[in-house]
Coordinates of C-alpha atoms and ligand atoms in Angstrom, one line a residue:
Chain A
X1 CA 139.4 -21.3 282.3
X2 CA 137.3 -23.8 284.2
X3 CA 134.4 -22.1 285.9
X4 CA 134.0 -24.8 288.4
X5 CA 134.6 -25.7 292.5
X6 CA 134.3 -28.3 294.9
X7 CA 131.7 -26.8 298.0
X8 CA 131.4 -29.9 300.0
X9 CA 133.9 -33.3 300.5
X10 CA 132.4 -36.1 302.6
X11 CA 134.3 -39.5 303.3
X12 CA 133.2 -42.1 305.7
X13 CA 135.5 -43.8 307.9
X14 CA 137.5 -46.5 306.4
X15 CA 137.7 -49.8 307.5
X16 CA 138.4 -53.7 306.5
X17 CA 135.0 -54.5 307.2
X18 CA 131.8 -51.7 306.9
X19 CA 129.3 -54.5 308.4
X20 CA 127.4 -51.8 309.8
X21 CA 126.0 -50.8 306.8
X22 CA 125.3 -52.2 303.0
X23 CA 126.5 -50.6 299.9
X24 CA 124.0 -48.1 299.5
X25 CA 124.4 -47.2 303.6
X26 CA 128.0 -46.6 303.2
X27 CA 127.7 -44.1 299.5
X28 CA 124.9 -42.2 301.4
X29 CA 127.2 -41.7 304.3
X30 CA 129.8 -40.0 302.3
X31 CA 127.0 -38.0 300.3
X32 CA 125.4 -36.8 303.4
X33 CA 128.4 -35.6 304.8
X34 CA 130.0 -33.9 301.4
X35 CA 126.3 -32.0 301.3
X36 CA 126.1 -30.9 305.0
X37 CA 129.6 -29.7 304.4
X38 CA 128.7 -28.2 300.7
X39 CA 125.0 -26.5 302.8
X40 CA 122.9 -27.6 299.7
X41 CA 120.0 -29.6 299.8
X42 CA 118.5 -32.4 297.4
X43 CA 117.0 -29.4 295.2
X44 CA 120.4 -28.0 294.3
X45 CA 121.5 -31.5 293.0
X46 CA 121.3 -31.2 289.0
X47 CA 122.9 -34.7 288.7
X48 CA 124.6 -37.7 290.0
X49 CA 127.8 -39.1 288.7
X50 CA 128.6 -42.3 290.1
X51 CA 132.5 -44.3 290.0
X52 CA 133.4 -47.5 291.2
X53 CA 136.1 -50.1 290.3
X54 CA 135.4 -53.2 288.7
X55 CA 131.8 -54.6 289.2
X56 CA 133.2 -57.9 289.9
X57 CA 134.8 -56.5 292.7
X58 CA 131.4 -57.0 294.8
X59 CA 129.7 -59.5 292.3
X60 CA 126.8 -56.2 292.0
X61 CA 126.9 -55.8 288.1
X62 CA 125.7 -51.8 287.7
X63 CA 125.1 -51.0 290.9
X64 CA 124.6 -47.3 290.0
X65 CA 121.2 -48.9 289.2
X66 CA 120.3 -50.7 292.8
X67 CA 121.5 -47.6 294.7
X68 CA 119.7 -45.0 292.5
X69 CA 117.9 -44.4 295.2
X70 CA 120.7 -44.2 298.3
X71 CA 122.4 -41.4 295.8
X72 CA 119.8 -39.5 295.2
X73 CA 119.5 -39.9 291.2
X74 CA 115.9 -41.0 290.9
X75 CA 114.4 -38.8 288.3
X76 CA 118.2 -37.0 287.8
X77 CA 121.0 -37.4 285.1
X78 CA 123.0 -40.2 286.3
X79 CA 126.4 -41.2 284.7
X80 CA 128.1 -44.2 285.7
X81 CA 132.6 -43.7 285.0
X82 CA 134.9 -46.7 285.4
X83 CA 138.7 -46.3 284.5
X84 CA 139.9 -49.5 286.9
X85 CA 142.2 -48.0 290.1
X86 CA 142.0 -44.6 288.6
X87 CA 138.4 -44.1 288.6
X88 CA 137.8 -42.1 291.2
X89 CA 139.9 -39.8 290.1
X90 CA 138.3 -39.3 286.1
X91 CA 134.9 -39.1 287.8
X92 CA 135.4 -35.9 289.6
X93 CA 136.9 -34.8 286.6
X94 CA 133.9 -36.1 284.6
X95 CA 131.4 -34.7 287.3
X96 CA 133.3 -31.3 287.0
X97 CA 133.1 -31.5 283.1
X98 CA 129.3 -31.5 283.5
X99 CA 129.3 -28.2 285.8
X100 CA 131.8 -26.6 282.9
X101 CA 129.8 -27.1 280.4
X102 CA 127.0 -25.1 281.7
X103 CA 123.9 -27.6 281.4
X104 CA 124.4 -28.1 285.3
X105 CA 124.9 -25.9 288.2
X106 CA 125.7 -28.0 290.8
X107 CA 126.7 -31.9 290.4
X108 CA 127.0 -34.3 293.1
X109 CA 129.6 -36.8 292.7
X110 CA 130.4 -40.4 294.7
X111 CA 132.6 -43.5 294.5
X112 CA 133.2 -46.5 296.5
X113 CA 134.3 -49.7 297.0
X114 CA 133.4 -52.4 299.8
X115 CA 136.0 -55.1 299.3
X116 CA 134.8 -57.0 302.0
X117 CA 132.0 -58.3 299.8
X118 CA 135.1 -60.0 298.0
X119 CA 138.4 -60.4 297.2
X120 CA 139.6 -57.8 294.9
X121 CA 143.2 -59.5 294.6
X122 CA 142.1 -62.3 293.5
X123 CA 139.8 -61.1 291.2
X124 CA 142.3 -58.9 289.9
X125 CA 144.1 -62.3 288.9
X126 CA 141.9 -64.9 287.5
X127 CA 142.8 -67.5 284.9
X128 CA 142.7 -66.0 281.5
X129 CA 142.3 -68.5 278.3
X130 CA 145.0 -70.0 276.5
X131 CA 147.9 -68.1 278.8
X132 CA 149.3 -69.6 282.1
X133 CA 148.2 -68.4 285.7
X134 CA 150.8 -66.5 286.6
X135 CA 150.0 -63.0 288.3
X136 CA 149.0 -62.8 291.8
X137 CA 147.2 -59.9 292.6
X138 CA 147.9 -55.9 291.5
X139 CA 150.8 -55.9 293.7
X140 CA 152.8 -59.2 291.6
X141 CA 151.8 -56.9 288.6
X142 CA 153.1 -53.5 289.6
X143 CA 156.2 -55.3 291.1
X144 CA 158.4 -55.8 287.9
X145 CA 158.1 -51.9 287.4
X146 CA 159.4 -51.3 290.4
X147 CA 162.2 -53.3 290.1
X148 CA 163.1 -51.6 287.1
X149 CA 162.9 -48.5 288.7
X150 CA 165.4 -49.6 291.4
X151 CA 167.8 -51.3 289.0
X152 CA 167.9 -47.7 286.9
X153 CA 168.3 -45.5 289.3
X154 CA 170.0 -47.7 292.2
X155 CA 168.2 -46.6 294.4
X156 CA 168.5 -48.2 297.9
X157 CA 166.3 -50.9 299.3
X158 CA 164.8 -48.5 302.4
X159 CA 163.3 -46.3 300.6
X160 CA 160.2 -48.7 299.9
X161 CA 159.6 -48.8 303.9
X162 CA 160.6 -44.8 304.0
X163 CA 157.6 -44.5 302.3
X164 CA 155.4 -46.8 304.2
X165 CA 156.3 -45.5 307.4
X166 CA 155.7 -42.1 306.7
X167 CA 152.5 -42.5 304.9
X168 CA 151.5 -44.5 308.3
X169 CA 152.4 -41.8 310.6
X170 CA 150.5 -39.5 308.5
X171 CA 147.2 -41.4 308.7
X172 CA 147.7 -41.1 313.1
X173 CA 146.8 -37.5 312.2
X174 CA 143.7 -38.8 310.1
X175 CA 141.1 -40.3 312.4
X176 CA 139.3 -41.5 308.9
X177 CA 142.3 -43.7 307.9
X178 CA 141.8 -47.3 307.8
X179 CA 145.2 -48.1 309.5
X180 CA 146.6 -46.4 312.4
X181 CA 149.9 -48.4 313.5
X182 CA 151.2 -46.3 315.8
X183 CA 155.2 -47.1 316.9
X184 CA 155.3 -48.3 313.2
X185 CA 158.9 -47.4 311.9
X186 CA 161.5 -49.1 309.1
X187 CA 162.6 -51.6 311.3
X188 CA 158.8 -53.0 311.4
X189 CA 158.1 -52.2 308.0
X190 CA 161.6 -54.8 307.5
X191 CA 160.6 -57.5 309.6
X192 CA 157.2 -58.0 307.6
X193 CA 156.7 -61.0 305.0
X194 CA 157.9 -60.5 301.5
X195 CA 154.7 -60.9 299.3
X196 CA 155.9 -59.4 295.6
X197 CA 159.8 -59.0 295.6
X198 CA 160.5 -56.4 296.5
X199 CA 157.7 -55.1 298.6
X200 CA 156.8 -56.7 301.7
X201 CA 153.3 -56.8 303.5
X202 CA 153.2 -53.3 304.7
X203 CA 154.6 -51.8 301.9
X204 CA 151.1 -53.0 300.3
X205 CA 147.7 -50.9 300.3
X206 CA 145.3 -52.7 302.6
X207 CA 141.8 -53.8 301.4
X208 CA 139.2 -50.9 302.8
X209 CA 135.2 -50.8 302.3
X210 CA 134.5 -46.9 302.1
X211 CA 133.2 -44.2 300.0
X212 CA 133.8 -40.2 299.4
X213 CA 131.7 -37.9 297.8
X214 CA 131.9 -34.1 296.7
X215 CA 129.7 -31.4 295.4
X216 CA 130.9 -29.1 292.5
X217 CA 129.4 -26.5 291.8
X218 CA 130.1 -23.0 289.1
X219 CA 130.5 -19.4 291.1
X220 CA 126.9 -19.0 292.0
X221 CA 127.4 -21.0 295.2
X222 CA 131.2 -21.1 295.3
X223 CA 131.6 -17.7 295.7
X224 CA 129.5 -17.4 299.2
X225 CA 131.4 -21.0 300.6
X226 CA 134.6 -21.9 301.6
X227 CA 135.5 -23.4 297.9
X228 CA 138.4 -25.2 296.1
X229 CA 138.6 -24.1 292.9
X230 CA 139.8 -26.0 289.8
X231 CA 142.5 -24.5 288.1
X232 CA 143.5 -27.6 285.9
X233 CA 142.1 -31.4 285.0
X234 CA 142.9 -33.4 282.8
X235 CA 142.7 -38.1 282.1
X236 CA 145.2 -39.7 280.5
X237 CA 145.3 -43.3 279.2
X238 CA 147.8 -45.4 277.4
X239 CA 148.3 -49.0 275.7
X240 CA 149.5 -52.0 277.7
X241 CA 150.7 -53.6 275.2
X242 CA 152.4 -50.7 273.2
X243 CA 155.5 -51.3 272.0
X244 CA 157.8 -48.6 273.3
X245 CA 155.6 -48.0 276.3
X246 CA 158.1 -46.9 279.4
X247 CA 156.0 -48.8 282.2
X248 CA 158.5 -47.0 285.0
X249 CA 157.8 -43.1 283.7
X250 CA 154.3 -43.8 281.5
X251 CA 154.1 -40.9 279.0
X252 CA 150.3 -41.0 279.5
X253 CA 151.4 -39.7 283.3
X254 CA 153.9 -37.4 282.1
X255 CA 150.9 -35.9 279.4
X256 CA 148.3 -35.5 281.9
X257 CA 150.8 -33.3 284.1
X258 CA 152.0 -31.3 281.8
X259 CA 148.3 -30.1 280.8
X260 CA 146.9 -29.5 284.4
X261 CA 150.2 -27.5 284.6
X262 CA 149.7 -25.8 281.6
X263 CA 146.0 -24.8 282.6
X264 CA 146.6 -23.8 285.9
X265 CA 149.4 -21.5 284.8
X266 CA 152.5 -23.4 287.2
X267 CA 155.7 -24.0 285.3
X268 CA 157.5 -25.2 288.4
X269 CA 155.5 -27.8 290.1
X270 CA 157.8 -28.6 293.1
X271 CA 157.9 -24.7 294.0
X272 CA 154.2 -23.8 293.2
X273 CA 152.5 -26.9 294.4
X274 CA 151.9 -26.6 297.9
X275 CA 151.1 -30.1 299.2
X276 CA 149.6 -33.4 296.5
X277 CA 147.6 -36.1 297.3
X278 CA 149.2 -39.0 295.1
X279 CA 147.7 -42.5 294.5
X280 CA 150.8 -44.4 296.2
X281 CA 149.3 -48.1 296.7
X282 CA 152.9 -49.8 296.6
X283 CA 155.4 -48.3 298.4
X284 CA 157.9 -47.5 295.6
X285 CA 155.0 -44.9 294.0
X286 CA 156.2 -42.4 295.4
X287 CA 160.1 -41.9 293.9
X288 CA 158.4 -43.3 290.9
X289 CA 155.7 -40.2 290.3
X290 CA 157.5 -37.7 291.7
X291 CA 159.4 -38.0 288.4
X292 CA 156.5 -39.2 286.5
X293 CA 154.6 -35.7 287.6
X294 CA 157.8 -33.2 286.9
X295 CA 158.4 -32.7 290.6
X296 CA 162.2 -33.5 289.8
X297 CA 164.7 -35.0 287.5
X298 CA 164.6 -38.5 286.5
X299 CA 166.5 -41.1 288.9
X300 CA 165.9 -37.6 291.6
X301 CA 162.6 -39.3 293.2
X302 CA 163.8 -41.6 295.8
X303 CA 166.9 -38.9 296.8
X304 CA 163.5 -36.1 297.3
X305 CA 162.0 -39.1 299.6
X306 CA 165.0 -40.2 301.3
X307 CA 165.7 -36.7 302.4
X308 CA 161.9 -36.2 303.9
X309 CA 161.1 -33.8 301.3
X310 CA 157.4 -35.6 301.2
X311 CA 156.7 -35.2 304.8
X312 CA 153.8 -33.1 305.9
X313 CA 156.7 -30.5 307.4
X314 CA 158.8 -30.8 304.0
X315 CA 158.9 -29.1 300.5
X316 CA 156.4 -30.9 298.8
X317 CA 155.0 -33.4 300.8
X318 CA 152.8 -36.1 299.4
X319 CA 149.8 -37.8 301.0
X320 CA 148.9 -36.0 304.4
X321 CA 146.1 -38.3 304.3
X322 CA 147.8 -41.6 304.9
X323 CA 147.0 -41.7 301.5
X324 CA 146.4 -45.2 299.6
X325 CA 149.1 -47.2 301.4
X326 CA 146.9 -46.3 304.1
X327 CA 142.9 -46.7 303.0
X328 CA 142.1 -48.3 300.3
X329 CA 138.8 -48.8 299.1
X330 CA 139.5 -48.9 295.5
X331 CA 136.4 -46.8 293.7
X332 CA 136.9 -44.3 295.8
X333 CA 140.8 -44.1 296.5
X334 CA 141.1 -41.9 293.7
X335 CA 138.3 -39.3 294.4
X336 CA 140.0 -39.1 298.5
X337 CA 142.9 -37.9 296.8
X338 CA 141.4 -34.9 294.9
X339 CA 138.9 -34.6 297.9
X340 CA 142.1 -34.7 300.6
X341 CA 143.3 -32.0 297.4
X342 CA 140.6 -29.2 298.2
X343 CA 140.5 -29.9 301.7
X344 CA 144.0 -29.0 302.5
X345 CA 143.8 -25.8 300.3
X346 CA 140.4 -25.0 302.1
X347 CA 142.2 -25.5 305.1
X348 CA 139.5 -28.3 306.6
X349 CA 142.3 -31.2 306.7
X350 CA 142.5 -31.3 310.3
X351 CA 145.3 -32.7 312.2
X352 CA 146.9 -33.4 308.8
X353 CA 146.4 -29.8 307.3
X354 CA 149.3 -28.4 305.8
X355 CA 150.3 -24.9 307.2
X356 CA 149.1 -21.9 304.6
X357 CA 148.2 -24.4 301.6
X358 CA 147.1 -22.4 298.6
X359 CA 147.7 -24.8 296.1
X360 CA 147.5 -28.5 295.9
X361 CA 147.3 -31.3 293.4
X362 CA 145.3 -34.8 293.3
X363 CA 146.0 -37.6 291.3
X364 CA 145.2 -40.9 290.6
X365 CA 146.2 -43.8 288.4
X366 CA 144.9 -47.3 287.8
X367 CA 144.7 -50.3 285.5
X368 CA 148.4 -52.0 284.6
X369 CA 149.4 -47.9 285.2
X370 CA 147.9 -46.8 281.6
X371 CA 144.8 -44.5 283.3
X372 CA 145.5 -41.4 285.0
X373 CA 143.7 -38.9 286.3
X374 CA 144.8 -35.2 287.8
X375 CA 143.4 -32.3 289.2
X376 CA 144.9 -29.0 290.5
X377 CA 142.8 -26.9 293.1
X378 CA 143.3 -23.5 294.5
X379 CA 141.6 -21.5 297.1
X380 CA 141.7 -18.3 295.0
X381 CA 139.2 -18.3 292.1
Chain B
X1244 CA 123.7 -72.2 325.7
X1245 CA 124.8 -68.9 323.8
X1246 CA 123.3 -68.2 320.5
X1247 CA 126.0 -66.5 317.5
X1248 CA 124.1 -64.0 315.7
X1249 CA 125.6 -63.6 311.8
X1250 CA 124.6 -60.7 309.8
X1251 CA 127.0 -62.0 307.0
X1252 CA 127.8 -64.7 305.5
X1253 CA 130.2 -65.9 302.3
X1254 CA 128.6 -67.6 299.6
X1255 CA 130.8 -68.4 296.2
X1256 CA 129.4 -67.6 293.2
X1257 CA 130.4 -68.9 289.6
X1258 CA 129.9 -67.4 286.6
X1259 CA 130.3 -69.2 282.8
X1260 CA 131.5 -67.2 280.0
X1261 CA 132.3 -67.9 276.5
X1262 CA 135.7 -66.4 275.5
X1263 CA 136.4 -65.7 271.8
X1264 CA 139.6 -65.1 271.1
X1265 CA 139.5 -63.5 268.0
X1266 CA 141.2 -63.3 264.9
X1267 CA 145.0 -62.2 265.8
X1268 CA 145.2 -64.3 268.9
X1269 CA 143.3 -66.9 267.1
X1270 CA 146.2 -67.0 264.4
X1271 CA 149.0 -66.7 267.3
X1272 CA 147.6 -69.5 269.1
X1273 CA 147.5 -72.2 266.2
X1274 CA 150.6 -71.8 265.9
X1275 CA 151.7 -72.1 269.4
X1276 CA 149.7 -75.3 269.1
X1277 CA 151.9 -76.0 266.6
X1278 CA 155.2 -74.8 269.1
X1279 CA 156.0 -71.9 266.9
X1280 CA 156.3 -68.0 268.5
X1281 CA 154.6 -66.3 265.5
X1282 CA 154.6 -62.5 265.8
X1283 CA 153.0 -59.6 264.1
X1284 CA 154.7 -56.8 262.7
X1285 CA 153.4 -53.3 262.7
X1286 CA 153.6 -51.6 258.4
X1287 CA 154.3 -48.5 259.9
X1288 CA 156.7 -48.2 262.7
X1289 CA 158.0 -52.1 262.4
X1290 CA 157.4 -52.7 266.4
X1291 CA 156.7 -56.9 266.4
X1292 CA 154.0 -58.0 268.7
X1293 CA 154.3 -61.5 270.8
X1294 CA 151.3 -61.9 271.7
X1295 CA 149.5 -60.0 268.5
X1296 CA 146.8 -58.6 269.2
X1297 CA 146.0 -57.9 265.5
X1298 CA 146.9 -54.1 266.0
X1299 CA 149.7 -51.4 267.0
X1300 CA 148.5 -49.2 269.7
X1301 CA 151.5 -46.7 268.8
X1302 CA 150.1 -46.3 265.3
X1303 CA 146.4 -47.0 265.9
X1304 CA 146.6 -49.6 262.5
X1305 CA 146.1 -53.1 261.7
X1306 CA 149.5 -55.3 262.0
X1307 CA 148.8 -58.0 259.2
X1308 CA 152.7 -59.7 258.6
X1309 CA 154.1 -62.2 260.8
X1310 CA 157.0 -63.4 261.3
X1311 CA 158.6 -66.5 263.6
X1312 CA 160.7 -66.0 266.7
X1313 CA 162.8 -68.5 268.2
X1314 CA 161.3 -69.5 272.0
X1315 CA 164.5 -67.3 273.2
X1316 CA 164.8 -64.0 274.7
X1317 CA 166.0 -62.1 277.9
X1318 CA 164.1 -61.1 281.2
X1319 CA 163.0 -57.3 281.0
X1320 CA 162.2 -57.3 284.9
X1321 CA 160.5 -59.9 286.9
X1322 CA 159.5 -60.3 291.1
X1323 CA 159.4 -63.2 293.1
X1324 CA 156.1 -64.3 294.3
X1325 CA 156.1 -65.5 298.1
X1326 CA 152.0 -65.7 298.2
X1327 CA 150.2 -68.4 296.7
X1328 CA 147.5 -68.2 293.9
X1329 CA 143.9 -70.1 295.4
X1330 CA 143.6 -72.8 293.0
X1331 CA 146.9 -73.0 291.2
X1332 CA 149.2 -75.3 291.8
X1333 CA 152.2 -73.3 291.8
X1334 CA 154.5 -73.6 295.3
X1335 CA 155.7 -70.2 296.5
X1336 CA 158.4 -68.8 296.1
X1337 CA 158.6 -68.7 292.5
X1338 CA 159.4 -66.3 289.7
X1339 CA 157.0 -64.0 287.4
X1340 CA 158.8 -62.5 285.1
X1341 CA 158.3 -60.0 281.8
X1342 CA 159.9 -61.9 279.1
X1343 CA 161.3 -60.3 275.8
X1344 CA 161.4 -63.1 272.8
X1345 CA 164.6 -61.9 270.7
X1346 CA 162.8 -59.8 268.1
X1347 CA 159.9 -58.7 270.0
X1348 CA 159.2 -54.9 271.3
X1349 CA 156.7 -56.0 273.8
X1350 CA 157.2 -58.4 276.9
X1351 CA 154.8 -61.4 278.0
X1352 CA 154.7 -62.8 281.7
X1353 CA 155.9 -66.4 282.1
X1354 CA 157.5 -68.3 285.0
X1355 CA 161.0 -68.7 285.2
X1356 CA 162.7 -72.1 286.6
X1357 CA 165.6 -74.6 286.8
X1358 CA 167.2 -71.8 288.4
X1359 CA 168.5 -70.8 291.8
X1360 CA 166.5 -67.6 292.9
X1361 CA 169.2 -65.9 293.9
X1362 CA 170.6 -65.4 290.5
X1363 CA 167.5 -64.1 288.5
X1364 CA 168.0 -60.8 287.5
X1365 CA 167.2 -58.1 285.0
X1366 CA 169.2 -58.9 281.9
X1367 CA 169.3 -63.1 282.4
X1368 CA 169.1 -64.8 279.0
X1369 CA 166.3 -67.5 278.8
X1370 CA 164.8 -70.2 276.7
X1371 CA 161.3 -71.7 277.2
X1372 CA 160.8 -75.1 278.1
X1373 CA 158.2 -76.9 276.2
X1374 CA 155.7 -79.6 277.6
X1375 CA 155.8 -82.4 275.8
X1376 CA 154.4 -82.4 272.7
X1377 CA 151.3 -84.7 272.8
X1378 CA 150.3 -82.4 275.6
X1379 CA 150.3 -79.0 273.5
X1380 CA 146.7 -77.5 273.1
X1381 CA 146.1 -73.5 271.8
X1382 CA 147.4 -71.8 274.5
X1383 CA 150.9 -70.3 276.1
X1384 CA 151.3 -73.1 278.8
X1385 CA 152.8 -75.5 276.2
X1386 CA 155.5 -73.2 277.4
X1387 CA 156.0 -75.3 281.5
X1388 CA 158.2 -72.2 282.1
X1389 CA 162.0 -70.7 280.4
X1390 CA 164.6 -71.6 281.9
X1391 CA 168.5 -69.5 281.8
X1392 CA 170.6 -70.2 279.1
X1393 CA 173.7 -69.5 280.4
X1394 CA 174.6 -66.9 278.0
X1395 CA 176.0 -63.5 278.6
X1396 CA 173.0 -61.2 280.2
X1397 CA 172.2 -58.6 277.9
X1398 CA 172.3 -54.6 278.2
X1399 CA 169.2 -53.5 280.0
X1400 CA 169.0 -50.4 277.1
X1401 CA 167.9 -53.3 274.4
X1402 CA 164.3 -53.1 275.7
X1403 CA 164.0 -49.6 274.4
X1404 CA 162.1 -49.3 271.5
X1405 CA 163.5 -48.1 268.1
X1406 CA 161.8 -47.3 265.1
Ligands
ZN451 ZN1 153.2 -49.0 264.8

């Protein structure tokens, strides 16, 4: 059983451009607000685990060094984690780890990204040696996957801007969302560019700058505060280039799951899991985990979405938040999806709450889909 | 006269590396230089690797045979890119696609052209066309791009993977 609950969450706002303050501005934002929330102070801090995407993402290589300071880890433990798009999922996992295993009572944990110090698409897709220059951006990768996905199931061509519209209308209710389109509906959603067949520009994640912390903590503080306890966590990874290696339902997905599942004692996800935060950054996600994460038979996904099952008001609905479709600064997109987790079961998600939310799930993946990263939180110990 | 105030401004940066290949991909690409698809076989569970990368991640072991495939195959799944890349020639719209050499158990992305876009699809039997060959250096782009062969499309199912 994991001994271990999140006390505090703390997310800035998100936006394309966080020129009002640098990198180590915008992670203490986040910090200051996930402690205020958590009512600890410095003293209680027993370490700092830090996540971000790749350092070349901002051109700062190690930055957990330069903002040792801004996260309050001089003279602490300080881990840095980095699974690509997943990581800020595996470092609250990581940071709850350290709680677990009894060397630390309370941990504090942060990621970030702030993509307007570059251009994480095309940094995603440089020229590699000795192969042609091909791939254009995380979206040109994830695209052929999706296609897959549509050719095996047929699944029809709306449900890609189903998604995006209702992720959109979700992040009106979210007042820390990066985009707020309001009016947006399919017919908008249609009428945009084509970038990666088949997703067109706002069926894309936008580029955010932003950052979300959370303090975990075992009983001794959870038990007097308003605390989302961990029932199950678990990272997953896979090989690219694995022969046999399903790149529409990953089995590293599927694995990772099952376990949370297994620890947190649900055997019917769909019916037990109250509300999920899901790292949907192309539209076509969302059909796509659904069956990935057991919520329904394969070739079931898109029918759940096309009937509004994933809307804040439906049976299991999937990113109240806006989610990554939404805001998107990578580092940290992740972590906002376990954070957006405990919040809704803590009942602290605002206009986006989900009525009576017990249980809830975050998740993230990342990479060329091979990391993932899950978490299950309840508000009953 | 008004004044602009900038708190930021974009400077590029560069950065060299040196890139070792090492030794699979080292082994792969003489022979590309050479215009031959040399694969790697996994001892084990028999999956062939195009491009090796000197081991199986199913079994977690070194994959030391290799054998040739021919420079055809079949598209596994592909999109059509309408954005252009900064600094590459290639005009938008154009086709990235997973390619599976017949033979192979894993898929490599190449271009696809000579072809109306309309008609790519999942299943399309293609054939690479080579640069010519005073132009061929260790590296994939002696392939320009595979073109359709006009052949029946395949069954989707032949990209499982069977031991
Ligand atoms: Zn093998």
């Amino acid at each position: 059983m994991i001994e271990a609950a999140v006390i505090g969450v703390g997310q800035t706002k998100y936006e394309a451009k966080r020129r009002d303050v640098s990198m180590g501005g915008l992670v203490r934002k986040a910090i200051d607000k996930a402690m205020l929330a958590a009512e600890v102070d410095w003293d209680a801090i027993d370490a700092v685990i830090l996540g971000k995407a790749p350092d070349m993402f901002e051109g700062v290589m190690m930055p957990e060094l330069s903002l040792v300071d801004a996260i309050g880890a001089n003279g602490k433990p300080l881990l840095r984690v980095h699974t690509a798009g997943s990581v800020g999922g595996s470092t609250a996992v990581i940071a709850a780890s350290h709680v677990c295993s009894g060397n630390f009572d309370t941990v504090l944990t942060v990621t970030y990204e702030k993509q307007s110090e570059s251009n994480a698409t095309w940094a995603l897709s440089p020229k590699y040696p000795y192969s042609p220059h091909i791939n254009a951006g995380a979206g040109g990768y994830f695209a052929p996957y999706m296609r897959e996905y549509i050719r095996r199931y047929d699944a029809p061509e709306n449900i890609g801007w189903k998604v995006a519209v209702k992720d959109r209308l979700n992040a009106l209710k979210n007042p820390l969302a990066h985009l707020q389109i309001p009016g947006i509906d399919e017919n908008m959603v249609a009428e945009t560019p084509m970038l990666w067949e088949p997703l067109r520009y706002l069926e894309s994640c936008p580029s955010s700058d932003g950052a979300c912390a959370m303090v975990i903590s075992n009983k001794k503080l959870a038990e007097s505060r308003n605390a989302a306890w961990i029932k199950g966590m678990a990272v997953r990874s896979e090989g690219t280039l694995s022969a046999g290696r399903d790149e529409v339902n990953p089995q590293g997905g599927q694995d990772c799951a099952k376990d949370i599942y297994d620890q947190a004692g649900i055997t019917n996800p769909f019916k037990e899991i109250d509300c999920a935060e899901i790292y949907v950054p192309f539209s076509w996600y969302e059909p796509m985990w659904l069956e990935n994460l057991h919520f329904c038979d394969l070739g079931e996904g898109w029918k759940l979405t096309e009937k509004g099952a994933t809307e804040i008001e439906g049976d299991i609905p999937f990113n109240m938040s806006g989610g990554v479709l939404s805001s998107n600064p990578i580092g940290a997109s992740g972590m906002i999806r376990f954070g957006e987790a405990c919040l809704q079961v803590t009942n602290q998600a605002g206009d986006h709450q989900v009525d009576g939310a017990n249980v809830a799930m975050g998740h993230a993946y990342g990479g060329a889909a091979q990391f993932f990263a899950m978490w299950i939180v309840s508000n009953k110990k | 006269m008004t004044e602009e105030k900038k708190d930021f401004f974009v400077s590029d940066i560069s950065l060299s590396y040196q890139y070792t290949a090492g030794n699979a991909t080292t082994r792969f690409l003489n022979k590309v230089a050479e215009g031959k698809l040399v694969a790697q076989k996994c001892p084990k569970c028999s999956a062939v690797y195009v491009p090796p990368r000197g081991s199986c991640p199913r079994c977690g072991i070194a994959t030391e045979e290799e054998l040739e495939l021919p420079d055809t195959g079949a598209v596994e799944s592909f999109t059509i890119v309408h954005i252009p890349i900064p600094g590459n020639p290639i005009v938008p719209p154009y086709v990235s696609a997973m390619i599976r050499l017949d033979g192979a158990d894993i898929s490599f992305l190449h271009l696809i052209q000579e072809i109306d876009l309309a008609e790519i699809r999942i299943g399309m039997r293609v054939q690479a066309v080579w640069k010519d060959k005073s132009e061929w250096g260790t590296t994939l782009e002696n392939i320009k791009w595979f073109k359709p062969t006009g052949e029946d499309d395949v069954d989707p199912l032949v990209f499982k993977f069977k031991e």
